[in-house]
Coordinates of C-alpha atoms and ligand atoms in Angstrom, one line a residue:
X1 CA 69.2 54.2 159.5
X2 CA 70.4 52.7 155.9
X3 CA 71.5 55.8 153.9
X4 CA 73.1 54.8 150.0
X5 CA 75.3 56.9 147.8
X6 CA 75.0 57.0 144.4
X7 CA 77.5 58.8 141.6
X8 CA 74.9 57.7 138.2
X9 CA 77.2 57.0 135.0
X10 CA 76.9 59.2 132.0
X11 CA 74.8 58.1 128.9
X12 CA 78.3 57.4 127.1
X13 CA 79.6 54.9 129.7
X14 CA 78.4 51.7 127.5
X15 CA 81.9 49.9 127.8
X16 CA 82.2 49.8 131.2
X17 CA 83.6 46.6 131.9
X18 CA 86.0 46.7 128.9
X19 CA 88.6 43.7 128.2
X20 CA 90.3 43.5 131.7
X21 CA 87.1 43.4 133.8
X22 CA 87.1 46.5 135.5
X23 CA 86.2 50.3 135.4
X24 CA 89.8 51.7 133.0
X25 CA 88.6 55.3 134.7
X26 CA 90.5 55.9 138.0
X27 CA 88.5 55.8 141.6
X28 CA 86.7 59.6 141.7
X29 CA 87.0 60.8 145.5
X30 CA 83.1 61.8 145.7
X31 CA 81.4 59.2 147.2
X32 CA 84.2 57.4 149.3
X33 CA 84.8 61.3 150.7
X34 CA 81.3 61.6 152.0
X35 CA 81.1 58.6 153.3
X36 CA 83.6 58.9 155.5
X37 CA 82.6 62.0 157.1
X38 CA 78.9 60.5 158.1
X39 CA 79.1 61.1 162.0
X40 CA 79.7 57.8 163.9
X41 CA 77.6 58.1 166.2
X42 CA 74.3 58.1 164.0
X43 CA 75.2 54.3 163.6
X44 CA 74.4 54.3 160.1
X45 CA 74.3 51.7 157.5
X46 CA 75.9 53.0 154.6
X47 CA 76.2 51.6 150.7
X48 CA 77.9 53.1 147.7
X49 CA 77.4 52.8 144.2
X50 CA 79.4 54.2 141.4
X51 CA 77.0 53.4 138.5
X52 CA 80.3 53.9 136.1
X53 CA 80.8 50.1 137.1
X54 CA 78.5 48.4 138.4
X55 CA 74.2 48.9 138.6
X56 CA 72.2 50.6 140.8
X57 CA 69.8 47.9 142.2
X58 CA 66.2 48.9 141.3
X59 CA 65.0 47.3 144.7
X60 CA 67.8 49.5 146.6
X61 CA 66.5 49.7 150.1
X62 CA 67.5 52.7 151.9
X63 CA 65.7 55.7 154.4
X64 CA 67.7 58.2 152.6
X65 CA 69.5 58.7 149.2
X66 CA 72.8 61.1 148.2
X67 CA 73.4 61.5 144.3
X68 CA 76.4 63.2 142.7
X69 CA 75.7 65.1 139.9
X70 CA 77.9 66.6 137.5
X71 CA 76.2 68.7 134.2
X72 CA 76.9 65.4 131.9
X73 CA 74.7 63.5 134.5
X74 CA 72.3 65.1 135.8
X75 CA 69.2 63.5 133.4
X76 CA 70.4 60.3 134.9
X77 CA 70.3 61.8 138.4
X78 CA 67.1 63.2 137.9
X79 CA 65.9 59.8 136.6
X80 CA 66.5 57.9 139.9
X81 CA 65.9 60.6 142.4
X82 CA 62.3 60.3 140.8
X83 CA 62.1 56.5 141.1
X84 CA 63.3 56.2 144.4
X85 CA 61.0 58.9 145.7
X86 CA 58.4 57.4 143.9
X87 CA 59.1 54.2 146.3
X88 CA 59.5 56.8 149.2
X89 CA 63.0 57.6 149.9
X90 CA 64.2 60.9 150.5
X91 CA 66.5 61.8 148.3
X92 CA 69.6 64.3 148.4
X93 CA 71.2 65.8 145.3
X94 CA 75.0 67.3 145.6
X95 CA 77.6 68.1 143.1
X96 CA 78.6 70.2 140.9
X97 CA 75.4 70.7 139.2
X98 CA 72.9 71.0 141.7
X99 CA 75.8 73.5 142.8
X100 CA 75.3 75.5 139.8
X101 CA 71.4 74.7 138.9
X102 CA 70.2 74.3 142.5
X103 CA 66.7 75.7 141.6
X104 CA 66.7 73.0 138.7
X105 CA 68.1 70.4 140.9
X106 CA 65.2 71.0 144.0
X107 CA 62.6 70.3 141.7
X108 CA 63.8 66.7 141.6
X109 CA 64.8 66.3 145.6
X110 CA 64.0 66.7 149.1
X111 CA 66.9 68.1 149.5
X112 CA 69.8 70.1 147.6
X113 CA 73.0 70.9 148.8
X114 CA 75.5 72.7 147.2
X115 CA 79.2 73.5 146.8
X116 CA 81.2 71.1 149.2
X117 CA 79.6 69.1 152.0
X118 CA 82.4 68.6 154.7
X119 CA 80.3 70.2 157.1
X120 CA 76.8 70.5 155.9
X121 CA 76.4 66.6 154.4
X122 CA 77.2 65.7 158.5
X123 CA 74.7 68.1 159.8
X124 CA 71.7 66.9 157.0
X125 CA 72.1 63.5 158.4
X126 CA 71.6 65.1 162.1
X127 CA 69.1 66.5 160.8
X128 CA 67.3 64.4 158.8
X129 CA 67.8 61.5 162.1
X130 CA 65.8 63.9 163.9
X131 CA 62.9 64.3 161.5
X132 CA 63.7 67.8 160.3
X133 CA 65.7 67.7 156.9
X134 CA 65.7 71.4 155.5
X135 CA 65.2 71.5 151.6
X136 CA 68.7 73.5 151.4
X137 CA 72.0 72.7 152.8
X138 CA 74.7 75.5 151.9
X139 CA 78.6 75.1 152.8
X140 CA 80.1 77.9 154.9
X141 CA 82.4 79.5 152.5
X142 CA 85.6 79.6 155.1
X143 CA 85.5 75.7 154.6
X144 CA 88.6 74.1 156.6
X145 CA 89.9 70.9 154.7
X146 CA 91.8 70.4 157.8
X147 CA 91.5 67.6 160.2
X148 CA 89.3 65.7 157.9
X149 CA 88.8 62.2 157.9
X150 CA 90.6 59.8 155.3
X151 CA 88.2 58.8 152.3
X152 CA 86.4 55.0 152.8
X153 CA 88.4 54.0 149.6
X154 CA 87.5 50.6 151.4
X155 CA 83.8 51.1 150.6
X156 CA 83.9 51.6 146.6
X157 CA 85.6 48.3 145.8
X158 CA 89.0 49.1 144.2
X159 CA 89.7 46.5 142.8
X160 CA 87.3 47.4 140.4
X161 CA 89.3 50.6 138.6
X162 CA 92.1 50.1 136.7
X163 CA 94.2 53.1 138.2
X164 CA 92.6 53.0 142.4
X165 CA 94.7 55.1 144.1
X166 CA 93.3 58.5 143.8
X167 CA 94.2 61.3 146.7
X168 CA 93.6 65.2 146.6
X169 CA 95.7 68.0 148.1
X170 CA 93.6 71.4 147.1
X171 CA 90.2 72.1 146.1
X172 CA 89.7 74.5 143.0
X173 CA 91.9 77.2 141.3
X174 CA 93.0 80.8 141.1
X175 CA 92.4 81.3 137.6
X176 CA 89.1 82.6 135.6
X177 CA 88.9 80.5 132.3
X178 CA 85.9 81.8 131.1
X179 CA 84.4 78.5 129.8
X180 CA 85.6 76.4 132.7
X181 CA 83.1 75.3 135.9
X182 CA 86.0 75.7 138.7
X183 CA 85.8 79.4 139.4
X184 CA 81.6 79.8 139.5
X185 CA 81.1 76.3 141.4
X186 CA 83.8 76.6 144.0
X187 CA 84.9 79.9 144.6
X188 CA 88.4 80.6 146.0
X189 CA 91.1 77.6 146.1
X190 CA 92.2 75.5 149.6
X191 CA 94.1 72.9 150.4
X192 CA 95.0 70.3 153.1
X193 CA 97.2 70.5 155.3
X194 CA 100.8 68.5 153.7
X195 CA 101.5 66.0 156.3
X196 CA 98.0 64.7 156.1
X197 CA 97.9 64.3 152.3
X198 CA 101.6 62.4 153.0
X199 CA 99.6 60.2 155.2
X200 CA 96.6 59.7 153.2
X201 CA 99.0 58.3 150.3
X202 CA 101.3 56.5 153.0
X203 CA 98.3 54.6 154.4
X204 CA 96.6 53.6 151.1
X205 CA 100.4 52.0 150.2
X206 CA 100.7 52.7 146.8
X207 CA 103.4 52.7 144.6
X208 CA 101.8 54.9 142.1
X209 CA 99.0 57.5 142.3
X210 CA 96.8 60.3 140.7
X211 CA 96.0 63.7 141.9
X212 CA 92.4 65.1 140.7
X213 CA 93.1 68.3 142.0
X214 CA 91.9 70.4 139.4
X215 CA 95.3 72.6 139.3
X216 CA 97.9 71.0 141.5
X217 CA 100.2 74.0 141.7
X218 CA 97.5 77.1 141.8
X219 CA 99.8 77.8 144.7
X220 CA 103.0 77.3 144.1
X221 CA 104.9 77.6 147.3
X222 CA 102.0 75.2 148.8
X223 CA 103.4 72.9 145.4
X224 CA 106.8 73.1 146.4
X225 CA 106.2 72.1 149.9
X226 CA 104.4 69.1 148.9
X227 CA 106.5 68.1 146.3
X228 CA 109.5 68.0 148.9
X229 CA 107.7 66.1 150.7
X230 CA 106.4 63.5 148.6
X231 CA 110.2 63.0 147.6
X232 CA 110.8 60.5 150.3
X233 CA 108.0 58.3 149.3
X234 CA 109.6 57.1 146.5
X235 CA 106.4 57.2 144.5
X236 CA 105.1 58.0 141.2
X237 CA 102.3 59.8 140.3
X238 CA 100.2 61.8 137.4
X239 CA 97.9 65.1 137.9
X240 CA 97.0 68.2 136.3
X241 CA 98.6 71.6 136.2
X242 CA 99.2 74.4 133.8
X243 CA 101.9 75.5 131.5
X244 CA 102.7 77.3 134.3
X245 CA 104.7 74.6 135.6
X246 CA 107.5 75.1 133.4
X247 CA 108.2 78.9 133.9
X248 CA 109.0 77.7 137.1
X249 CA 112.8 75.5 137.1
X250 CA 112.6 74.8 140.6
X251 CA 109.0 74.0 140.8
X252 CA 109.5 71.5 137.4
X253 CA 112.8 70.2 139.1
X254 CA 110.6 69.5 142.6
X255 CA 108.0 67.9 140.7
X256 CA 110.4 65.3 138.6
X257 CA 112.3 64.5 142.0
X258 CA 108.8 63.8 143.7
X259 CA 108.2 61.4 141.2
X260 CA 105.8 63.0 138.5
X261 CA 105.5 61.0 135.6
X262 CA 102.9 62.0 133.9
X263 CA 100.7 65.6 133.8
X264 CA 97.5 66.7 132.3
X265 CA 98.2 70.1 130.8
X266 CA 95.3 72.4 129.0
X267 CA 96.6 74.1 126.3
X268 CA 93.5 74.5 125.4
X269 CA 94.3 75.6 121.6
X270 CA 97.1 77.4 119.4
X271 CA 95.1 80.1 118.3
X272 CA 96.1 83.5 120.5
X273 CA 92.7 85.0 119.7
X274 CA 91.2 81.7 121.2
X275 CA 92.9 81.6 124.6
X276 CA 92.4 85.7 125.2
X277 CA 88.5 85.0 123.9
X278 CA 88.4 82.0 127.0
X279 CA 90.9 84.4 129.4
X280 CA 93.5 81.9 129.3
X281 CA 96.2 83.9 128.3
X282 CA 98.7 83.1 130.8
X283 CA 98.8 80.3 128.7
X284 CA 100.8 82.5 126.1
X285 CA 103.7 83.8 128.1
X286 CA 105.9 81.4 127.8
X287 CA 105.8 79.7 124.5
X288 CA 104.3 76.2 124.2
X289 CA 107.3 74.7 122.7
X290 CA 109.5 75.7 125.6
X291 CA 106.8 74.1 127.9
X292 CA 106.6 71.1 126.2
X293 CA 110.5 70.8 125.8
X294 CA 111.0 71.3 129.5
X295 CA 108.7 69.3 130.6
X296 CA 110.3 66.3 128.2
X297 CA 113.4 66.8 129.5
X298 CA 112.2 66.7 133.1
X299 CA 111.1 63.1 132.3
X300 CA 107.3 63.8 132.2
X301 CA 104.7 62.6 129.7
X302 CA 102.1 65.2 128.6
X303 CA 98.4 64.4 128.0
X304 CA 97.9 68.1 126.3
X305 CA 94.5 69.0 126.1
X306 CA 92.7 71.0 123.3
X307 CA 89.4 72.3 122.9
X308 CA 87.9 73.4 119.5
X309 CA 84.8 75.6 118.6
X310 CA 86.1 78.8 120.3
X311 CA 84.6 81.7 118.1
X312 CA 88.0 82.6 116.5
X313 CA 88.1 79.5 115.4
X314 CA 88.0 79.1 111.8
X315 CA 87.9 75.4 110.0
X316 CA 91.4 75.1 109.8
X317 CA 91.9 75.3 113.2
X318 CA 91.6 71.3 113.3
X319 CA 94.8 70.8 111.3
X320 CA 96.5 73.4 112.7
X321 CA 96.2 72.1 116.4
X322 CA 97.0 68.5 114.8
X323 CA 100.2 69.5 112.9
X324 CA 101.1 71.4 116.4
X325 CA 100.7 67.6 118.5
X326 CA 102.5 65.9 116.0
X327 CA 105.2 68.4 115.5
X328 CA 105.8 68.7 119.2
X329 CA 105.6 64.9 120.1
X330 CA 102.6 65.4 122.6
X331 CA 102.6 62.5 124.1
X332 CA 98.8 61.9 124.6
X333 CA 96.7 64.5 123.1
X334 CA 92.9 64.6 124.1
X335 CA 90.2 67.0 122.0
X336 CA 87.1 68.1 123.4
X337 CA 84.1 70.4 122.0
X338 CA 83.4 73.5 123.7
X339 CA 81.0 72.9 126.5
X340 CA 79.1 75.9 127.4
X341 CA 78.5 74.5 131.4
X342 CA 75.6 76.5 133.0
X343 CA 76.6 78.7 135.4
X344 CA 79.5 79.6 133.4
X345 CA 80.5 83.3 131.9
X346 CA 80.8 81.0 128.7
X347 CA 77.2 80.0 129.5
X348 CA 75.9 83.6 130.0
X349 CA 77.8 84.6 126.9
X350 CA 76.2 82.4 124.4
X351 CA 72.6 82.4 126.4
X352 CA 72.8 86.0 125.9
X353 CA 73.6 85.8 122.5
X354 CA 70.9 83.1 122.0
X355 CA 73.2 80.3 120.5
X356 CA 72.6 77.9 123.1
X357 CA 71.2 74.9 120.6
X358 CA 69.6 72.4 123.6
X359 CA 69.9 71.8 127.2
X360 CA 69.7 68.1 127.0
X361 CA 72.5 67.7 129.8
X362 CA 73.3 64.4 128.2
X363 CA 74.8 66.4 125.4
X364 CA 77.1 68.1 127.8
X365 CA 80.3 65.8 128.3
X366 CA 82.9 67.4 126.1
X367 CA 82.1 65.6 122.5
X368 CA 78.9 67.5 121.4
X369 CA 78.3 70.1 120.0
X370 CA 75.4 72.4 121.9
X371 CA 75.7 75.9 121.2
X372 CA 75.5 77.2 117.4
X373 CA 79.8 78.2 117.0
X374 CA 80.9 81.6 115.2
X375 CA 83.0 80.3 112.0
X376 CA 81.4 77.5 111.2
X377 CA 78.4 75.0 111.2
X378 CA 77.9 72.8 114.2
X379 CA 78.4 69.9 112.0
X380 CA 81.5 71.1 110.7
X381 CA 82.8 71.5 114.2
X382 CA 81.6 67.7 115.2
X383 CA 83.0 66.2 112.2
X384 CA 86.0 68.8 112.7
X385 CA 87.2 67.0 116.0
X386 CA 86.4 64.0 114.9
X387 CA 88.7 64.3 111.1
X388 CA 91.6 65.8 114.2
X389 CA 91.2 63.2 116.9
X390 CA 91.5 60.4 113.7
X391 CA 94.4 62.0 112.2
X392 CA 96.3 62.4 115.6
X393 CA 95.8 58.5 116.1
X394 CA 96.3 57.3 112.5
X395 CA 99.8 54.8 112.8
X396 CA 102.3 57.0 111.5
X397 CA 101.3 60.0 113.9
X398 CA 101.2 58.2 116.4
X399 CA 105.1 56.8 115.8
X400 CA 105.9 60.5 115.3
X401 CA 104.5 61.7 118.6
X402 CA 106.2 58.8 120.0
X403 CA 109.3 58.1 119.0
X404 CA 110.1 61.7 119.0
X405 CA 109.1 62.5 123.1
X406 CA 110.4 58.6 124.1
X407 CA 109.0 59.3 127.7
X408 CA 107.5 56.1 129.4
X409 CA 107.3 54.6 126.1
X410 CA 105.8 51.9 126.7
X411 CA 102.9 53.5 128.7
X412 CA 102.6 55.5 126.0
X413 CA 101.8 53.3 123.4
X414 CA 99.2 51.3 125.5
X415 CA 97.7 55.1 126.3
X416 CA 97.9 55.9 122.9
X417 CA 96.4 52.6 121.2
X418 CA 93.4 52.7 124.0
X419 CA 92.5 56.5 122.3
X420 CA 93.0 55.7 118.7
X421 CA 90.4 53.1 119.6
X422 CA 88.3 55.8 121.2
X423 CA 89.3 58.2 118.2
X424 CA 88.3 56.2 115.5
X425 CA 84.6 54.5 117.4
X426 CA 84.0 58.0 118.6
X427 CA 80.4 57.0 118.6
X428 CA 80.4 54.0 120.7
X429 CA 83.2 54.8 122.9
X430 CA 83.8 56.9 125.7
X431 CA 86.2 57.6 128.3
X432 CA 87.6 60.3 130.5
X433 CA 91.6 59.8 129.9
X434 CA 93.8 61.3 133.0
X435 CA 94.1 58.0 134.3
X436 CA 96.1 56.3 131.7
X437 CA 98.8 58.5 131.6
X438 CA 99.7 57.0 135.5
X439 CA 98.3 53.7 135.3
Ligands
LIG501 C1 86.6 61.7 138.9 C2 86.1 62.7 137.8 C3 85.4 62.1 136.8 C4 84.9 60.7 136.7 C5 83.6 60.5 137.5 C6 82.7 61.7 137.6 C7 81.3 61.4 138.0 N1 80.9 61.9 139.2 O1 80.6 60.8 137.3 C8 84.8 60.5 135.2 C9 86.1 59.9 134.7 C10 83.7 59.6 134.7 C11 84.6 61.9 134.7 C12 84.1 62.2 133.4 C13 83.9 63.5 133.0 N2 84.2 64.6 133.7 CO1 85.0 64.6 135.4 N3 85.9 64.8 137.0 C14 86.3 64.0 137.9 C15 87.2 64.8 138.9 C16 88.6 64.9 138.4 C17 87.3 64.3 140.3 C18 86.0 64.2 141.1 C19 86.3 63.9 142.5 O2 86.5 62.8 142.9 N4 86.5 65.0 143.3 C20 86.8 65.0 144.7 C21 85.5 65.1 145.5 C22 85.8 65.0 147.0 O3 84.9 66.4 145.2 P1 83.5 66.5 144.6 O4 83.2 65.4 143.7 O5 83.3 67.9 144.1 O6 82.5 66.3 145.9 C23 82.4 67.3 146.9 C24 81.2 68.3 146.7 O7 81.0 68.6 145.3 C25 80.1 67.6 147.3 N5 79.2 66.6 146.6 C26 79.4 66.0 145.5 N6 78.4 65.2 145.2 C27 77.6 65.2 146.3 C28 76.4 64.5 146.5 C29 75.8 64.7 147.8 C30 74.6 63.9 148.1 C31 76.3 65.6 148.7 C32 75.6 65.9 150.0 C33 77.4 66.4 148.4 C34 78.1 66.1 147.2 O8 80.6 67.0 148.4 C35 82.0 66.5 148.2 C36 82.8 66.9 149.4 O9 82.9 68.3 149.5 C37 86.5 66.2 138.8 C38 87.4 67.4 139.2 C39 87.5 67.5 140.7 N7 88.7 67.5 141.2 O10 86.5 67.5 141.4 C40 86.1 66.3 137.4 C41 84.8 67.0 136.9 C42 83.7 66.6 137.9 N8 84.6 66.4 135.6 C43 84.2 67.3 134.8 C44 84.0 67.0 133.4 C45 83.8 68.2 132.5 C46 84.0 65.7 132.9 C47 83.8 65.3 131.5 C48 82.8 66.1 130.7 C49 85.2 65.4 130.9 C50 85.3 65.0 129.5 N9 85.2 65.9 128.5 O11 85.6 63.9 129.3 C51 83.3 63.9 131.7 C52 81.8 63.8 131.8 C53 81.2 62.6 131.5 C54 79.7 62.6 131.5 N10 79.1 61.7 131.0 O12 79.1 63.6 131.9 C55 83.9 68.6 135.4 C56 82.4 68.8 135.7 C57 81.8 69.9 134.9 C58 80.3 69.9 135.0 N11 79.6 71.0 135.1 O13 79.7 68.8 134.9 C59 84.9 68.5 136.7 C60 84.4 69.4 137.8 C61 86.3 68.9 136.2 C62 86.4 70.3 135.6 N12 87.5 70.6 135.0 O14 85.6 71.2 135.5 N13 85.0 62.8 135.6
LIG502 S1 93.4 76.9 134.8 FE1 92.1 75.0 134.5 S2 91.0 74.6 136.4 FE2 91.8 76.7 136.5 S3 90.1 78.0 135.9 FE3 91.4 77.6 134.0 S4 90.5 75.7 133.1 FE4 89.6 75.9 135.2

């Protein structure tokens, strides 16, 4: 049985080779994950294909098809589920998306399956060996992430992404951000059990790695444990986690000693109305300087994120937020447009409301604007972001972010030249960003 894997690029991807050759996005976990937990004993013949670097072959010969959606994507999944069915292959679509839009998504497939697939993707290929694929496979919600089986990194070519060595510890998040995916596709958090993330990053040998879990410390005594064991590893590595990392010394001190580097922190945006609008307001307890000072002094390099087009945000909401990266010496600062992601309360909100301005899933990848915003035009908001994320890259800023935080300066400046190219070709150029920060 030849069964194939697909993850299709988004319509932005058109540089995907760029000057060194390879993919500068780290290796996602999707496709290498599910590959490795396709039973042994079905004896099956297994390709993957990560469209973000390489082509899907239009001949692709297969019984059965897996894509990975996510919202950004899922025109381009839709696309090749219907050519391949038309040659008659069976195809199943997974993800995020079909997790949120499965009615959407089973118009386009045999087969949907949604949330995670630790135990249903094994059982659909049981199934589907013995001629009886159901059209719906749904993950048990008291998921185990124990005992799993290491991802076939050795399948999706690593050599071909400039930052490889990607591992997670926990799935999902405790908190509710109103506009954010997370909560409404995943439900409550997990994690693996310590010792075999330790061994996952042991085996793959790497000096350096990234962590997509989507908030490394939701738990923080989990965090702590981890983090003291990662310590004799002698590694360094880059992930995401809130500003609540810095209310905690002992968790901040953990992560430095572990070898943290580098972390992705939202801040979403400096208005207060803003983050109480998106229920973010954790976010305000401690203040945002204080975060960003202690996380300096810890020796860690911040790629802040900031999203504009919240409805209490007025036009000069773009200069404040730049002033606010340039004043604190954010090291990497990343802008995004309000994505109202079906499924979403976001979503509902603005449905409701009936400012949703198109549903052409292409749109939704962070840099358009689809929704009609409160306190200005959508044009104002699109050429908004673009006047901020200009303004944040011009020389000088850039030397002021710089020279003021001095952490990993040299990465810095290679990070930071690679976005004011994306900053100022906004048009052309896309990419995602977390990686850089570790690479
Ligand atoms: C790697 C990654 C990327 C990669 C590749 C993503 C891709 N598939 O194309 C890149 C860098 C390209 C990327 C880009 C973006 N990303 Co991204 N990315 C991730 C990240 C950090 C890790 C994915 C991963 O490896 N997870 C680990 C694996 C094991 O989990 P998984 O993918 O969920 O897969 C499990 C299940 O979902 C299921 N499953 C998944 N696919 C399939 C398929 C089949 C057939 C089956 C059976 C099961 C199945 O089984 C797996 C095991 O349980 C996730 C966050 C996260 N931690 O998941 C965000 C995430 C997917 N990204 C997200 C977003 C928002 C973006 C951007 C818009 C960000 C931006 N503004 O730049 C862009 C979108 C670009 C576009 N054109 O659409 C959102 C998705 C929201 C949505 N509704 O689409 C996520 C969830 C993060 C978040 N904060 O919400 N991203
Ligand atoms: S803290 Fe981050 S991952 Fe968690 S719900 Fe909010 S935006 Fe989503």
């Amino acid at each position: 049985m030849r069964v194939a894997l697909l993850s299709p690029r988004g319509p932005l991807y058109r540089h995907r080779s760029g000057i060194f050759g390879k993919s500068l996005r780290y290796a996602p976990l999707t496709l290498s994950t599910l590959a490795a937990l396709v039973p042994p004993e079905l004896d099956i013949e297994l390709a993957l294909f990560d469209e973000g670097i390489e082509e899907v072959p239009c001949d692709l010969q297969a019984d059965l098809v897996g894509i990975s959606a996510i919202t950004g994507t899922a025109n381009r999944s839709y696309e090749l589920a219907g050519q391949l069915r038309n040659r008659g292959i069976k195809v199943v679509l997974g993800g995020v998306h079909p997790t949120l839009c499965p009615d959407e998504a089973q118009q386009h497939a045999d087969c949907v399956v949604t949330g995670y697939a630790e135990d249903t993707w094994p059982q659909l290929l049981r199934d589907f060996k013995a001629g009886d694929l159901k059209p719906r496979y749904t993950q048990d919600p008291n998921l185990d992430l124990g005992g799993r089986p290491r991802p076939r990194r050795d399948l999706i070519g690593l050599d071909r992404y400039f930052t490889p060595y990607t591992v997670e510890a926990t799935r999902g998040c405790i908190h509710h951000c109103r506009f954010c995916v997370v909560p409404s596709a995943w439900g409550r958090p997990r994690q693996k059990p310590i010792r075999e993330v330790i061994e996952d990053i042991e085996m793959m040998g790497a000096k350096s790695v990234i962590f997509l879990d989507l908030n490394l410390i939701a738990d923080e005594d989990y965090a702590k444990a981890l983090f003291r064991e990662l310590a004799p590893l002698k590694i360094r590595w880059a992930g995401l986690a809130t500003t609540k990392i810095a209310w905690d010394d002992e968790l901040l001190a953990l992560a430095r000693k572990s070898g943290c580097r580098g972390l992705l922190v939202g801040f979403e945006t400096v208005s207060m109305e803003s983050l109480a609008e998106s229920a973010k307001k954790f976010n305000t307890y401690q203040s945002y300087d204080l975060v960003i000072r202690k996380l300096h002094d810890a020796g860690i390099a911040i790629m802040g994120t900031f999203v504009f087009g919240f409805d209490a945000d007025n036009p000069d909401i773009f200069d404040r937020v730049t002033e606010f990266v340039v004043k604190h010496k954010i090291d990497l600062p990343r802008y995004s447009i309000l994505t109202p992601f079906p499924g979403t309360p976001l979503h509902r909100r603005l449905a409701s409301d009936n400012r949703i301005l198109t549903t052409n899933w292409e749109l939704y990848d962070g840099q358009h604007v689809v929704y009609q915003p409160a306190a200005m035009s959508a044009e104002q908001l699109r050429l908004g972001v673009e006047t901020a994320w200009k303004n944040t890259y011009s020389w000088a800023n850039i030397a002021r972010r710089l020279v003021g935080s001095r952490r990993m300066l040299l990465k810095a400046m290679a990070a930071n030249l690679g976005y004011r190219f994306y900053g100022y070709n906004l048009d052309k150029f896309y990419t995602c960003g977390a990686e850089i920060i570790a690479a």
